[in-house]
């Protein structure tokens, strides 16, 4: 691609000691149906070019939505001017950990092109799901069903000789029901909160979710929650379903292991981290049952790719091993500061954003239990699932999360439904109380489309794989209702 060569040449001519350029092109479609009526039917395309350089030891970045040779050269010179100006106030020179020169192509799996499926067929599926959700509860006032598809091509080139072309197809689908009665609102979602469950896959993923087959349960559970008892306030055993576990991993593990937060270079918007470098390899993060890892190679994951936005190959690395904190998510620059090599976690949300450290697929390794055995081993407790609310401090230590639905556990069996379940904890104490994780058969890979970080804000797609897990002596039922 001629524009990439021109951008790199212009950056070198402007004094850059390092430069990389990304060209991103793509299309997106969003459909939603509310109470049987089409609420949104939009589609569009995007394209642009971003250049990142180091001049006089400082970073500069500039981007343009016009991808042609003249703009490529102009943007490279602008990025170099910004870096030169920033160098006046730099505290230290930017240094990068070594990276291999890569020339490669990568594509995500896709069996059925979502753009080949008639829009009318997609709308019919959403309308059927809405109708079944509405019909399942007298107080279900709103049923929403949606689909989303993204097709993205990204080409990367660096002054070190790398040239990488990647193609990704992403789909998602979901249905939710809102029941209103007695002065309160209850919501249930399928397959989960936040666009359901998003995957790097074609329309075959949407078909596999089979929204109409699950919409009735969504509506009936929203209805039942209106008359359910309030989740009691007590310290007890808590079993968390895999959808809620995805949030638990995201907030209390994924963000704290981002090394730019640890070094304070991304602190102002989302805070820092309690996992400071002196704790690496020494800090007891959780119990022996807790094994957390980053894996950007899992087929279909939203955090899956061939190479990150610095040209580092995807891979798997441990973050917590048998409860011990052992690893970070890193860029080339933060890895150099730590005296190691990058594990490929630098990504930008689009062509107009500079890459920052982002989660890939952050996962909890399956255990040897099952959800049924976790419940059988619980004399008294609560089982919760479905993401509803979240709050955590800027060092990722103290948290309070809410779930869509819960059930009491009595004498090793699920008992009555409870509404508005919440729980609170301190990250290492909470993970330290984990005494069981369900196995591979109940392990689910969740796609989270809305991780916010950075200034200006970048909304990134990330993945979390997990099975249900059990935690002892957790305070539940916090807050006023």
CSV table of C-alpha atoms in Angstrom, one decimal:
chain,number,residue,atom,x,y,z
A,1,UNK,CA,0.0,0.0,0.0
A,2,UNK,CA,1.7,3.1,-1.3
A,3,UNK,CA,0.3,5.4,1.5
A,4,UNK,CA,2.1,3.5,4.2
A,5,UNK,CA,5.4,3.7,2.5
A,6,UNK,CA,5.0,7.4,1.9
A,7,UNK,CA,4.0,8.0,5.5
A,8,UNK,CA,7.1,6.1,6.8
A,9,UNK,CA,9.4,8.0,4.4
A,10,UNK,CA,8.0,11.3,5.4
A,11,UNK,CA,8.4,10.5,9.1
A,12,UNK,CA,12.1,9.5,8.6
A,13,UNK,CA,12.7,12.7,6.6
A,14,UNK,CA,11.2,14.7,9.5
A,15,UNK,CA,13.6,13.2,12.0
A,16,UNK,CA,11.7,10.2,13.3
A,17,UNK,CA,13.9,7.5,14.8
A,18,UNK,CA,10.9,5.2,14.9
A,19,UNK,CA,7.5,5.3,13.1
A,20,UNK,CA,4.5,3.1,12.5
A,21,UNK,CA,1.4,3.7,10.4
A,22,UNK,CA,-2.0,2.0,10.4
A,23,UNK,CA,-4.7,2.2,7.7
A,24,UNK,CA,-8.1,1.0,9.0
A,25,UNK,CA,-11.1,0.5,6.7
A,26,UNK,CA,-14.4,-1.1,7.5
A,27,UNK,CA,-18.2,-1.2,7.7
A,28,UNK,CA,-20.7,-1.6,10.5
A,29,UNK,CA,-24.4,-2.4,10.7
A,30,UNK,CA,-26.7,-2.0,13.7
A,31,UNK,CA,-30.3,-3.3,13.9
A,32,UNK,CA,-32.7,-3.1,16.9
A,33,UNK,CA,-36.4,-3.8,17.4
A,34,UNK,CA,-38.4,-2.6,20.3
A,35,UNK,CA,-41.8,-4.1,21.1
A,36,UNK,CA,-41.9,-5.4,17.6
A,37,UNK,CA,-41.1,-2.1,15.8
A,38,UNK,CA,-37.8,-1.4,14.1
A,39,UNK,CA,-36.0,1.1,16.4
A,40,UNK,CA,-32.7,1.3,14.6
A,41,UNK,CA,-31.5,0.2,11.1
A,42,UNK,CA,-28.2,1.9,10.4
A,43,UNK,CA,-25.1,1.0,8.4
A,44,UNK,CA,-22.0,2.9,7.4
A,45,UNK,CA,-18.4,2.7,6.6
A,46,UNK,CA,-15.2,4.1,8.1
A,47,UNK,CA,-11.6,4.6,6.9
A,48,UNK,CA,-8.6,6.5,8.0
A,49,UNK,CA,-4.8,6.6,8.6
A,50,UNK,CA,-2.9,7.2,11.8
A,51,UNK,CA,0.9,7.7,12.2
A,52,UNK,CA,2.9,7.3,15.4
A,53,UNK,CA,6.5,8.5,15.6
A,54,UNK,CA,9.4,9.1,18.1
A,55,UNK,CA,11.4,12.3,17.5
A,56,UNK,CA,14.0,13.5,20.0
A,57,UNK,CA,12.9,10.8,22.4
A,58,UNK,CA,9.2,11.8,22.5
A,59,UNK,CA,6.0,10.4,21.0
A,60,UNK,CA,3.9,12.2,18.4
A,61,UNK,CA,0.6,11.0,16.8
A,62,UNK,CA,-1.6,12.4,14.0
A,63,UNK,CA,-4.4,10.9,11.9
A,64,UNK,CA,-6.6,11.7,8.9
A,65,UNK,CA,-9.8,10.4,7.5
A,66,UNK,CA,-8.6,10.9,4.0
A,67,UNK,CA,-6.4,8.0,2.9
A,68,UNK,CA,-4.3,9.2,0.0
A,69,UNK,CA,-0.6,9.8,-0.6
A,70,UNK,CA,-0.6,13.6,0.0
A,71,UNK,CA,-2.4,13.2,3.3
A,72,UNK,CA,-0.2,10.3,4.4
A,73,UNK,CA,2.9,12.5,4.0
A,74,UNK,CA,1.2,15.5,5.7
A,75,UNK,CA,0.1,13.5,8.7
A,76,UNK,CA,3.5,12.0,9.2
A,77,UNK,CA,5.1,15.4,9.2
A,78,UNK,CA,2.4,16.6,11.7
A,79,UNK,CA,3.1,13.7,14.0
A,80,UNK,CA,6.8,14.5,13.9
A,81,UNK,CA,6.1,18.2,14.7
A,82,UNK,CA,4.0,17.1,17.7
A,83,UNK,CA,6.7,14.8,18.9
A,84,UNK,CA,9.4,17.5,18.5
A,85,UNK,CA,7.3,19.9,20.5
A,86,UNK,CA,6.6,17.3,23.2
A,87,UNK,CA,10.3,16.5,23.5
A,88,UNK,CA,10.9,19.9,25.2
A,89,UNK,CA,8.9,18.7,28.2
A,90,UNK,CA,9.8,15.0,28.2
A,91,UNK,CA,11.0,13.4,31.5
A,92,UNK,CA,12.8,10.6,29.8
A,93,UNK,CA,13.4,9.2,26.3
A,94,UNK,CA,10.9,6.8,24.9
A,95,UNK,CA,12.6,3.4,24.6
A,96,UNK,CA,11.1,0.2,23.0
A,97,UNK,CA,11.7,-3.4,23.8
A,98,UNK,CA,12.9,-5.3,20.8
A,99,UNK,CA,10.4,-6.6,18.2
A,100,UNK,CA,10.8,-9.1,15.4
A,101,UNK,CA,10.3,-7.8,11.8
A,102,UNK,CA,7.1,-9.4,10.6
A,103,UNK,CA,5.5,-9.6,7.2
A,104,UNK,CA,2.2,-11.5,7.6
A,105,UNK,CA,-1.6,-11.7,7.0
A,106,UNK,CA,-4.3,-12.8,9.5
A,107,UNK,CA,-8.1,-13.3,9.3
A,108,UNK,CA,-10.7,-14.1,11.9
A,109,UNK,CA,-13.0,-17.1,11.2
A,110,UNK,CA,-16.2,-16.3,9.3
A,111,UNK,CA,-18.5,-19.0,7.7
A,112,UNK,CA,-21.5,-16.8,6.7
A,113,UNK,CA,-20.8,-13.2,5.7
A,114,UNK,CA,-23.3,-11.1,7.7
A,115,UNK,CA,-23.7,-8.7,4.8
A,116,UNK,CA,-24.9,-11.6,2.6
A,117,UNK,CA,-28.0,-12.2,4.9
A,118,UNK,CA,-31.1,-10.1,3.9
A,119,UNK,CA,-32.0,-7.4,6.4
A,120,UNK,CA,-35.6,-8.6,6.3
A,121,UNK,CA,-34.5,-12.0,7.7
A,122,UNK,CA,-32.6,-10.4,10.5
A,123,UNK,CA,-35.5,-8.1,11.4
A,124,UNK,CA,-37.9,-11.2,11.4
A,125,UNK,CA,-35.6,-12.9,14.0
A,126,UNK,CA,-35.6,-9.8,16.2
A,127,UNK,CA,-39.3,-9.3,16.0
A,128,UNK,CA,-40.0,-13.0,16.9
A,129,UNK,CA,-37.7,-12.7,19.9
A,130,UNK,CA,-39.4,-9.5,21.0
A,131,UNK,CA,-42.9,-11.1,20.7
A,132,UNK,CA,-41.9,-14.1,22.8
A,133,UNK,CA,-40.4,-11.9,25.5
A,134,UNK,CA,-43.5,-9.7,25.7
A,135,UNK,CA,-45.8,-12.7,25.8
A,136,UNK,CA,-44.0,-14.2,28.8
A,137,UNK,CA,-45.0,-11.7,31.4
A,138,UNK,CA,-48.0,-9.5,32.0
A,139,UNK,CA,-45.8,-6.7,33.3
A,140,UNK,CA,-43.2,-6.9,30.6
A,141,UNK,CA,-43.5,-3.4,29.1
A,142,UNK,CA,-40.4,-3.2,26.9
A,143,UNK,CA,-38.7,-6.0,24.9
A,144,UNK,CA,-35.5,-5.1,23.0
A,145,UNK,CA,-33.7,-7.3,20.5
A,146,UNK,CA,-30.6,-6.3,18.5
A,147,UNK,CA,-28.0,-7.4,16.1
A,148,UNK,CA,-24.6,-5.9,15.2
A,149,UNK,CA,-22.0,-6.7,12.6
A,150,UNK,CA,-18.5,-5.1,12.0
A,151,UNK,CA,-16.1,-5.8,9.1
A,152,UNK,CA,-12.7,-4.3,9.6
A,153,UNK,CA,-9.5,-4.4,7.6
A,154,UNK,CA,-6.3,-3.1,9.2
A,155,UNK,CA,-2.9,-2.7,7.6
A,156,UNK,CA,0.2,-1.9,9.7
A,157,UNK,CA,3.7,-1.0,8.7
A,158,UNK,CA,6.7,0.2,10.7
A,159,UNK,CA,10.1,1.8,10.1
A,160,UNK,CA,11.6,-1.5,11.4
A,161,UNK,CA,10.3,-3.3,8.3
A,162,UNK,CA,7.1,-5.0,9.5
A,163,UNK,CA,4.0,-5.1,7.2
A,164,UNK,CA,0.9,-6.8,8.5
A,165,UNK,CA,-2.6,-7.1,7.0
A,166,UNK,CA,-5.5,-8.3,9.2
A,167,UNK,CA,-9.2,-8.8,8.6
A,168,UNK,CA,-11.8,-9.2,11.2
A,169,UNK,CA,-15.6,-10.0,11.1
A,170,UNK,CA,-17.6,-9.5,14.3
A,171,UNK,CA,-21.2,-10.2,15.0
A,172,UNK,CA,-23.5,-10.0,18.1
A,173,UNK,CA,-27.2,-10.5,19.0
A,174,UNK,CA,-29.2,-10.1,22.1
A,175,UNK,CA,-32.7,-9.8,23.6
A,176,UNK,CA,-33.8,-8.2,26.8
A,177,UNK,CA,-37.1,-7.7,28.7
A,178,UNK,CA,-38.0,-4.9,31.1
A,179,UNK,CA,-40.8,-5.6,33.6
A,180,UNK,CA,-42.4,-2.7,35.5
A,181,UNK,CA,-44.6,-3.0,38.5
A,182,UNK,CA,-45.0,-2.1,42.2
A,183,UNK,CA,-42.8,0.9,41.7
A,184,UNK,CA,-39.8,-0.9,40.5
A,185,UNK,CA,-38.1,-2.1,37.2
A,186,UNK,CA,-36.5,-5.4,36.6
A,187,UNK,CA,-34.5,-6.4,33.5
A,188,UNK,CA,-33.3,-9.8,32.2
A,189,UNK,CA,-31.0,-10.2,29.2
A,190,UNK,CA,-29.9,-13.1,26.9
A,191,UNK,CA,-27.2,-14.3,26.3
A,192,UNK,CA,-25.8,-11.6,28.5
A,193,UNK,CA,-25.5,-7.9,29.1
A,194,UNK,CA,-23.8,-5.5,26.6
A,195,UNK,CA,-24.9,-6.6,23.1
A,196,UNK,CA,-25.5,-10.1,24.3
A,197,UNK,CA,-22.3,-11.9,23.5
A,198,UNK,CA,-20.1,-10.5,20.7
A,199,UNK,CA,-17.8,-12.8,18.7
A,200,UNK,CA,-15.3,-12.6,15.9
A,201,UNK,CA,-17.5,-14.8,13.6
A,202,UNK,CA,-20.0,-14.6,10.8
A,203,UNK,CA,-23.8,-14.8,10.9
A,204,UNK,CA,-23.5,-18.4,12.0
A,205,UNK,CA,-22.8,-17.0,15.5
A,206,UNK,CA,-26.1,-15.1,15.5
A,207,UNK,CA,-27.9,-18.2,14.4
A,208,UNK,CA,-26.3,-20.3,17.1
A,209,UNK,CA,-27.6,-17.9,19.8
A,210,UNK,CA,-31.2,-18.7,18.7
A,211,UNK,CA,-32.8,-15.6,20.3
A,212,UNK,CA,-36.4,-16.7,19.9
A,213,UNK,CA,-35.8,-19.9,21.7
A,214,UNK,CA,-34.5,-18.1,24.8
A,215,UNK,CA,-36.7,-14.9,24.7
A,216,UNK,CA,-39.5,-16.5,26.7
A,217,UNK,CA,-37.3,-17.3,29.7
A,218,UNK,CA,-36.0,-13.7,29.6
A,219,UNK,CA,-39.5,-12.3,29.8
A,220,UNK,CA,-40.7,-14.7,32.5
A,221,UNK,CA,-37.6,-14.1,34.7
A,222,UNK,CA,-38.1,-10.3,34.4
A,223,UNK,CA,-41.7,-10.8,35.5
A,224,UNK,CA,-40.8,-13.1,38.4
A,225,UNK,CA,-38.2,-10.7,39.7
A,226,UNK,CA,-41.0,-8.1,40.4
A,227,UNK,CA,-42.4,-10.3,43.1
A,228,UNK,CA,-39.2,-12.0,44.3
A,229,UNK,CA,-37.8,-11.3,47.8
A,230,UNK,CA,-35.1,-8.8,48.2
A,231,UNK,CA,-31.6,-10.3,48.4
A,232,UNK,CA,-30.8,-10.5,52.1
A,233,UNK,CA,-28.0,-8.5,53.7
A,234,UNK,CA,-25.4,-10.9,55.2
A,235,UNK,CA,-22.0,-12.5,54.9
A,236,UNK,CA,-22.3,-15.8,53.1
A,237,UNK,CA,-21.1,-18.1,50.4
A,238,UNK,CA,-21.5,-16.5,46.9
A,239,UNK,CA,-21.6,-18.5,43.6
A,240,UNK,CA,-21.2,-16.3,40.5
A,241,UNK,CA,-22.4,-17.3,37.1
A,242,UNK,CA,-20.1,-16.9,34.1
A,243,UNK,CA,-21.7,-13.7,32.7
A,244,UNK,CA,-21.2,-11.9,36.0
A,245,UNK,CA,-17.7,-13.5,36.4
A,246,UNK,CA,-16.7,-11.8,33.2
A,247,UNK,CA,-17.3,-8.4,34.9
A,248,UNK,CA,-15.5,-9.6,38.0
A,249,UNK,CA,-12.4,-10.6,36.0
A,250,UNK,CA,-12.6,-7.4,33.8
A,251,UNK,CA,-12.6,-4.9,36.7
A,252,UNK,CA,-10.6,-6.6,39.4
A,253,UNK,CA,-7.9,-8.4,37.2
A,254,UNK,CA,-7.9,-7.1,33.7
A,255,UNK,CA,-7.5,-3.4,34.5
A,256,UNK,CA,-5.1,-3.8,37.4
A,257,UNK,CA,-2.6,-5.7,35.3
A,258,UNK,CA,-2.4,-3.0,32.6
A,259,UNK,CA,1.2,-1.8,33.0
A,260,UNK,CA,0.5,1.7,31.7
A,261,UNK,CA,-1.9,2.2,34.7
A,262,UNK,CA,0.8,0.9,37.0
A,263,UNK,CA,3.3,3.5,35.7
A,264,UNK,CA,0.7,6.2,35.8
A,265,UNK,CA,0.7,7.0,32.1
A,266,UNK,CA,-3.0,6.3,31.8
A,267,UNK,CA,-4.0,7.3,35.3
A,268,UNK,CA,-6.2,10.4,34.9
A,269,UNK,CA,-9.3,8.8,33.3
A,270,UNK,CA,-9.5,5.3,34.9
A,271,UNK,CA,-7.0,5.4,37.8
A,272,UNK,CA,-3.9,3.4,38.6
A,273,UNK,CA,-3.4,-0.1,40.1
A,274,UNK,CA,-2.5,-1.7,43.4
A,275,UNK,CA,-0.4,-4.3,41.5
A,276,UNK,CA,2.9,-2.3,41.6
A,277,UNK,CA,6.1,-3.9,40.2
A,278,UNK,CA,7.6,-4.9,43.5
A,279,UNK,CA,4.7,-7.3,43.9
A,280,UNK,CA,5.4,-9.2,40.7
A,281,UNK,CA,6.1,-12.8,41.4
A,282,UNK,CA,5.6,-12.3,45.2
A,283,UNK,CA,2.1,-11.0,45.9
A,284,UNK,CA,-0.7,-13.4,46.9
A,285,UNK,CA,-3.6,-12.2,44.6
A,286,UNK,CA,-6.0,-15.2,45.2
A,287,UNK,CA,-6.4,-18.7,46.4
A,288,UNK,CA,-4.7,-21.7,44.8
A,289,UNK,CA,-7.8,-22.2,42.7
A,290,UNK,CA,-7.2,-18.9,40.9
A,291,UNK,CA,-5.4,-19.1,37.6
A,292,UNK,CA,-5.8,-16.0,35.3
A,293,UNK,CA,-4.2,-15.5,32.0
A,294,UNK,CA,-4.2,-13.3,28.8
A,295,UNK,CA,-4.7,-15.2,25.5
A,296,UNK,CA,-5.1,-13.3,22.2
A,297,UNK,CA,-5.2,-16.5,20.2
A,298,UNK,CA,-8.6,-18.0,21.3
A,299,UNK,CA,-10.7,-18.5,18.2
A,300,UNK,CA,-13.6,-16.0,18.1
A,301,UNK,CA,-12.5,-13.9,21.1
A,302,UNK,CA,-13.0,-10.1,20.9
A,303,UNK,CA,-9.4,-9.8,22.2
A,304,UNK,CA,-8.1,-12.2,19.5
A,305,UNK,CA,-5.8,-11.0,16.7
A,306,UNK,CA,-2.8,-12.0,14.8
A,307,UNK,CA,-0.6,-9.1,15.8
A,308,UNK,CA,-1.2,-6.1,18.1
A,309,UNK,CA,-0.9,-2.5,16.9
A,310,UNK,CA,2.9,-2.5,17.5
A,311,UNK,CA,3.3,-5.6,15.3
A,312,UNK,CA,3.8,-8.0,18.3
A,313,UNK,CA,2.5,-11.5,17.7
A,314,UNK,CA,-0.5,-12.8,19.7
A,315,UNK,CA,0.0,-15.3,22.4
A,316,UNK,CA,-0.8,-16.5,25.9
A,317,UNK,CA,0.8,-15.3,29.1
A,318,UNK,CA,0.0,-16.0,32.8
A,319,UNK,CA,-1.2,-13.1,35.0
A,320,UNK,CA,-2.0,-15.1,38.2
A,321,UNK,CA,-0.7,-18.6,38.7
A,322,UNK,CA,-2.1,-20.7,41.6
A,323,UNK,CA,-3.1,-17.4,43.3
A,324,UNK,CA,0.3,-15.7,42.8
A,325,UNK,CA,0.5,-12.5,40.8
A,326,UNK,CA,3.0,-13.2,38.0
A,327,UNK,CA,2.4,-11.0,34.9
A,328,UNK,CA,1.2,-7.8,33.3
A,329,UNK,CA,-0.3,-6.7,30.0
A,330,UNK,CA,2.4,-4.7,28.3
A,331,UNK,CA,3.5,-2.5,25.4
A,332,UNK,CA,7.0,-2.4,23.9
A,333,UNK,CA,7.7,0.8,25.9
A,334,UNK,CA,6.4,-0.4,29.3
A,335,UNK,CA,8.0,-3.8,28.8
A,336,UNK,CA,11.4,-2.1,28.2
A,337,UNK,CA,10.9,-0.2,31.5
A,338,UNK,CA,10.3,-3.5,33.2
A,339,UNK,CA,13.3,-5.1,31.6
A,340,UNK,CA,11.3,-7.7,29.5
A,341,UNK,CA,9.6,-8.1,26.2
A,342,UNK,CA,6.1,-7.1,25.2
A,343,UNK,CA,3.3,-9.7,25.3
A,344,UNK,CA,1.3,-7.8,22.6
A,345,UNK,CA,-1.4,-5.8,24.4
A,346,UNK,CA,-1.2,-2.5,22.5
A,347,UNK,CA,-4.3,-1.7,20.5
A,348,UNK,CA,-6.2,1.4,19.3
A,349,UNK,CA,-9.9,1.7,19.1
A,350,UNK,CA,-9.7,3.2,15.6
A,351,UNK,CA,-7.5,4.9,13.0
A,352,UNK,CA,-7.8,8.2,14.9
A,353,UNK,CA,-6.5,7.0,18.2
A,354,UNK,CA,-3.0,6.2,19.5
A,355,UNK,CA,-2.5,2.6,20.7
A,356,UNK,CA,-2.6,2.1,24.4
A,357,UNK,CA,-2.4,-1.1,26.5
A,358,UNK,CA,-5.7,-2.9,26.3
A,359,UNK,CA,-7.0,-6.3,27.6
A,360,UNK,CA,-7.0,-9.1,25.1
A,361,UNK,CA,-9.0,-12.2,26.3
A,362,UNK,CA,-8.5,-12.2,30.1
A,363,UNK,CA,-9.6,-15.6,31.3
A,364,UNK,CA,-10.1,-17.7,34.5
A,365,UNK,CA,-8.8,-21.2,33.9
A,366,UNK,CA,-11.5,-23.9,34.3
A,367,UNK,CA,-11.4,-25.9,37.6
A,368,UNK,CA,-12.6,-29.4,38.4
A,369,UNK,CA,-16.1,-28.6,39.8
A,370,UNK,CA,-19.4,-28.1,38.1
A,371,UNK,CA,-22.1,-25.5,38.9
A,372,UNK,CA,-24.1,-28.3,40.3
A,373,UNK,CA,-21.3,-29.5,42.6
A,374,UNK,CA,-20.6,-26.0,43.7
A,375,UNK,CA,-24.2,-25.6,44.7
A,376,UNK,CA,-24.3,-29.0,46.4
A,377,UNK,CA,-21.3,-28.0,48.5
A,378,UNK,CA,-23.0,-24.9,49.8
A,379,UNK,CA,-25.2,-25.2,52.9
A,380,UNK,CA,-26.3,-21.6,52.8
A,381,UNK,CA,-25.6,-18.9,50.2
A,382,UNK,CA,-26.6,-17.0,47.1
A,383,UNK,CA,-26.1,-17.7,43.4
A,384,UNK,CA,-26.1,-14.6,41.1
A,385,UNK,CA,-25.6,-13.9,37.4
A,386,UNK,CA,-26.2,-11.2,34.7
A,387,UNK,CA,-24.3,-7.9,34.9
A,388,UNK,CA,-26.4,-5.0,36.3
A,389,UNK,CA,-24.1,-2.5,38.0
A,390,UNK,CA,-20.5,-2.0,38.9
A,391,UNK,CA,-18.3,0.4,41.0
A,392,UNK,CA,-14.6,0.0,41.9
A,393,UNK,CA,-12.1,2.5,43.2
A,394,UNK,CA,-9.2,3.9,41.1
A,395,UNK,CA,-6.7,1.4,42.3
A,396,UNK,CA,-9.0,-1.5,41.7
A,397,UNK,CA,-9.2,-2.7,45.3
A,398,UNK,CA,-12.6,-2.0,46.8
A,399,UNK,CA,-15.6,-2.9,44.6
A,400,UNK,CA,-19.4,-3.3,44.7
A,401,UNK,CA,-21.2,-5.1,41.9
A,402,UNK,CA,-24.8,-5.8,41.2
A,403,UNK,CA,-26.4,-8.7,39.2
A,404,UNK,CA,-29.6,-9.0,37.3
A,405,UNK,CA,-30.9,-12.1,39.2
A,406,UNK,CA,-30.1,-14.3,42.1
A,407,UNK,CA,-31.3,-17.4,44.0
A,408,UNK,CA,-30.9,-18.4,47.6
A,409,UNK,CA,-29.0,-21.7,48.2
A,410,UNK,CA,-30.3,-23.8,51.0
A,411,UNK,CA,-28.9,-27.2,52.0
A,412,UNK,CA,-27.0,-27.7,48.8
A,413,UNK,CA,-29.9,-26.8,46.5
A,414,UNK,CA,-31.2,-23.8,44.6
A,415,UNK,CA,-34.1,-22.3,46.5
A,416,UNK,CA,-36.2,-19.1,45.9
A,417,UNK,CA,-35.3,-16.3,43.5
A,418,UNK,CA,-34.1,-13.0,45.0
A,419,UNK,CA,-34.0,-9.6,43.3
A,420,UNK,CA,-31.4,-6.8,43.3
A,421,UNK,CA,-28.5,-9.0,44.4
A,422,UNK,CA,-25.3,-7.1,45.1
A,423,UNK,CA,-22.0,-8.0,46.7
A,424,UNK,CA,-18.9,-6.2,47.8
A,425,UNK,CA,-15.2,-7.0,48.5
A,426,UNK,CA,-11.6,-6.1,48.4
A,427,UNK,CA,-9.9,-7.6,45.4
A,428,UNK,CA,-7.1,-9.9,46.9
A,429,UNK,CA,-9.3,-10.9,49.9
A,430,UNK,CA,-12.2,-11.7,47.5
A,431,UNK,CA,-10.1,-13.8,45.1
A,432,UNK,CA,-8.4,-15.4,48.1
A,433,UNK,CA,-11.8,-16.7,49.2
A,434,UNK,CA,-12.4,-18.6,46.0
A,435,UNK,CA,-12.6,-22.3,46.8
A,436,UNK,CA,-14.0,-23.8,43.6
A,437,UNK,CA,-14.3,-23.1,39.8
A,438,UNK,CA,-16.5,-25.1,37.4
A,439,UNK,CA,-14.9,-27.0,34.6
A,440,UNK,CA,-14.4,-26.7,30.8
A,441,UNK,CA,-17.9,-27.8,30.0
A,442,UNK,CA,-19.3,-24.6,31.6
A,443,UNK,CA,-16.5,-22.3,30.5
A,444,UNK,CA,-17.9,-19.5,28.3
A,445,UNK,CA,-16.0,-17.0,26.2
A,446,UNK,CA,-17.7,-13.6,26.6
A,447,UNK,CA,-17.2,-10.6,24.3
A,448,UNK,CA,-17.3,-7.2,26.0
A,449,UNK,CA,-17.7,-4.4,23.4
A,450,UNK,CA,-17.5,-1.4,25.7
A,451,UNK,CA,-14.3,-1.2,27.7
A,452,UNK,CA,-13.5,2.5,28.2
A,453,UNK,CA,-10.0,3.9,28.7
A,454,UNK,CA,-7.7,6.7,27.6
A,455,UNK,CA,-8.0,10.4,27.0
A,456,UNK,CA,-9.4,11.0,24.4
A,457,UNK,CA,-11.7,8.1,25.3
A,458,UNK,CA,-11.2,4.8,23.5
A,459,UNK,CA,-14.0,2.2,23.6
A,460,UNK,CA,-12.4,-1.2,23.0
A,461,UNK,CA,-13.7,-4.7,22.4
A,462,UNK,CA,-12.2,-7.3,24.8
A,463,UNK,CA,-12.9,-10.9,25.8
A,464,UNK,CA,-13.3,-12.9,29.0
A,465,UNK,CA,-13.5,-16.6,29.4
A,466,UNK,CA,-14.7,-18.1,32.6
A,467,UNK,CA,-16.9,-20.7,34.2
A,468,UNK,CA,-19.0,-20.2,37.4
A,469,UNK,CA,-16.9,-19.9,40.6
A,470,UNK,CA,-17.6,-20.0,44.4
A,471,UNK,CA,-16.4,-17.5,47.0
A,472,UNK,CA,-16.7,-17.9,50.8
A,473,UNK,CA,-17.6,-15.2,53.4
A,474,UNK,CA,-18.7,-12.5,51.0
A,475,UNK,CA,-20.9,-9.6,52.0
A,476,UNK,CA,-24.0,-9.7,49.9
A,477,UNK,CA,-27.2,-7.5,49.8
A,478,UNK,CA,-25.3,-4.2,50.2
A,479,UNK,CA,-27.1,-1.0,49.5
A,480,UNK,CA,-30.7,0.3,50.1
A,481,UNK,CA,-33.7,-0.8,48.2
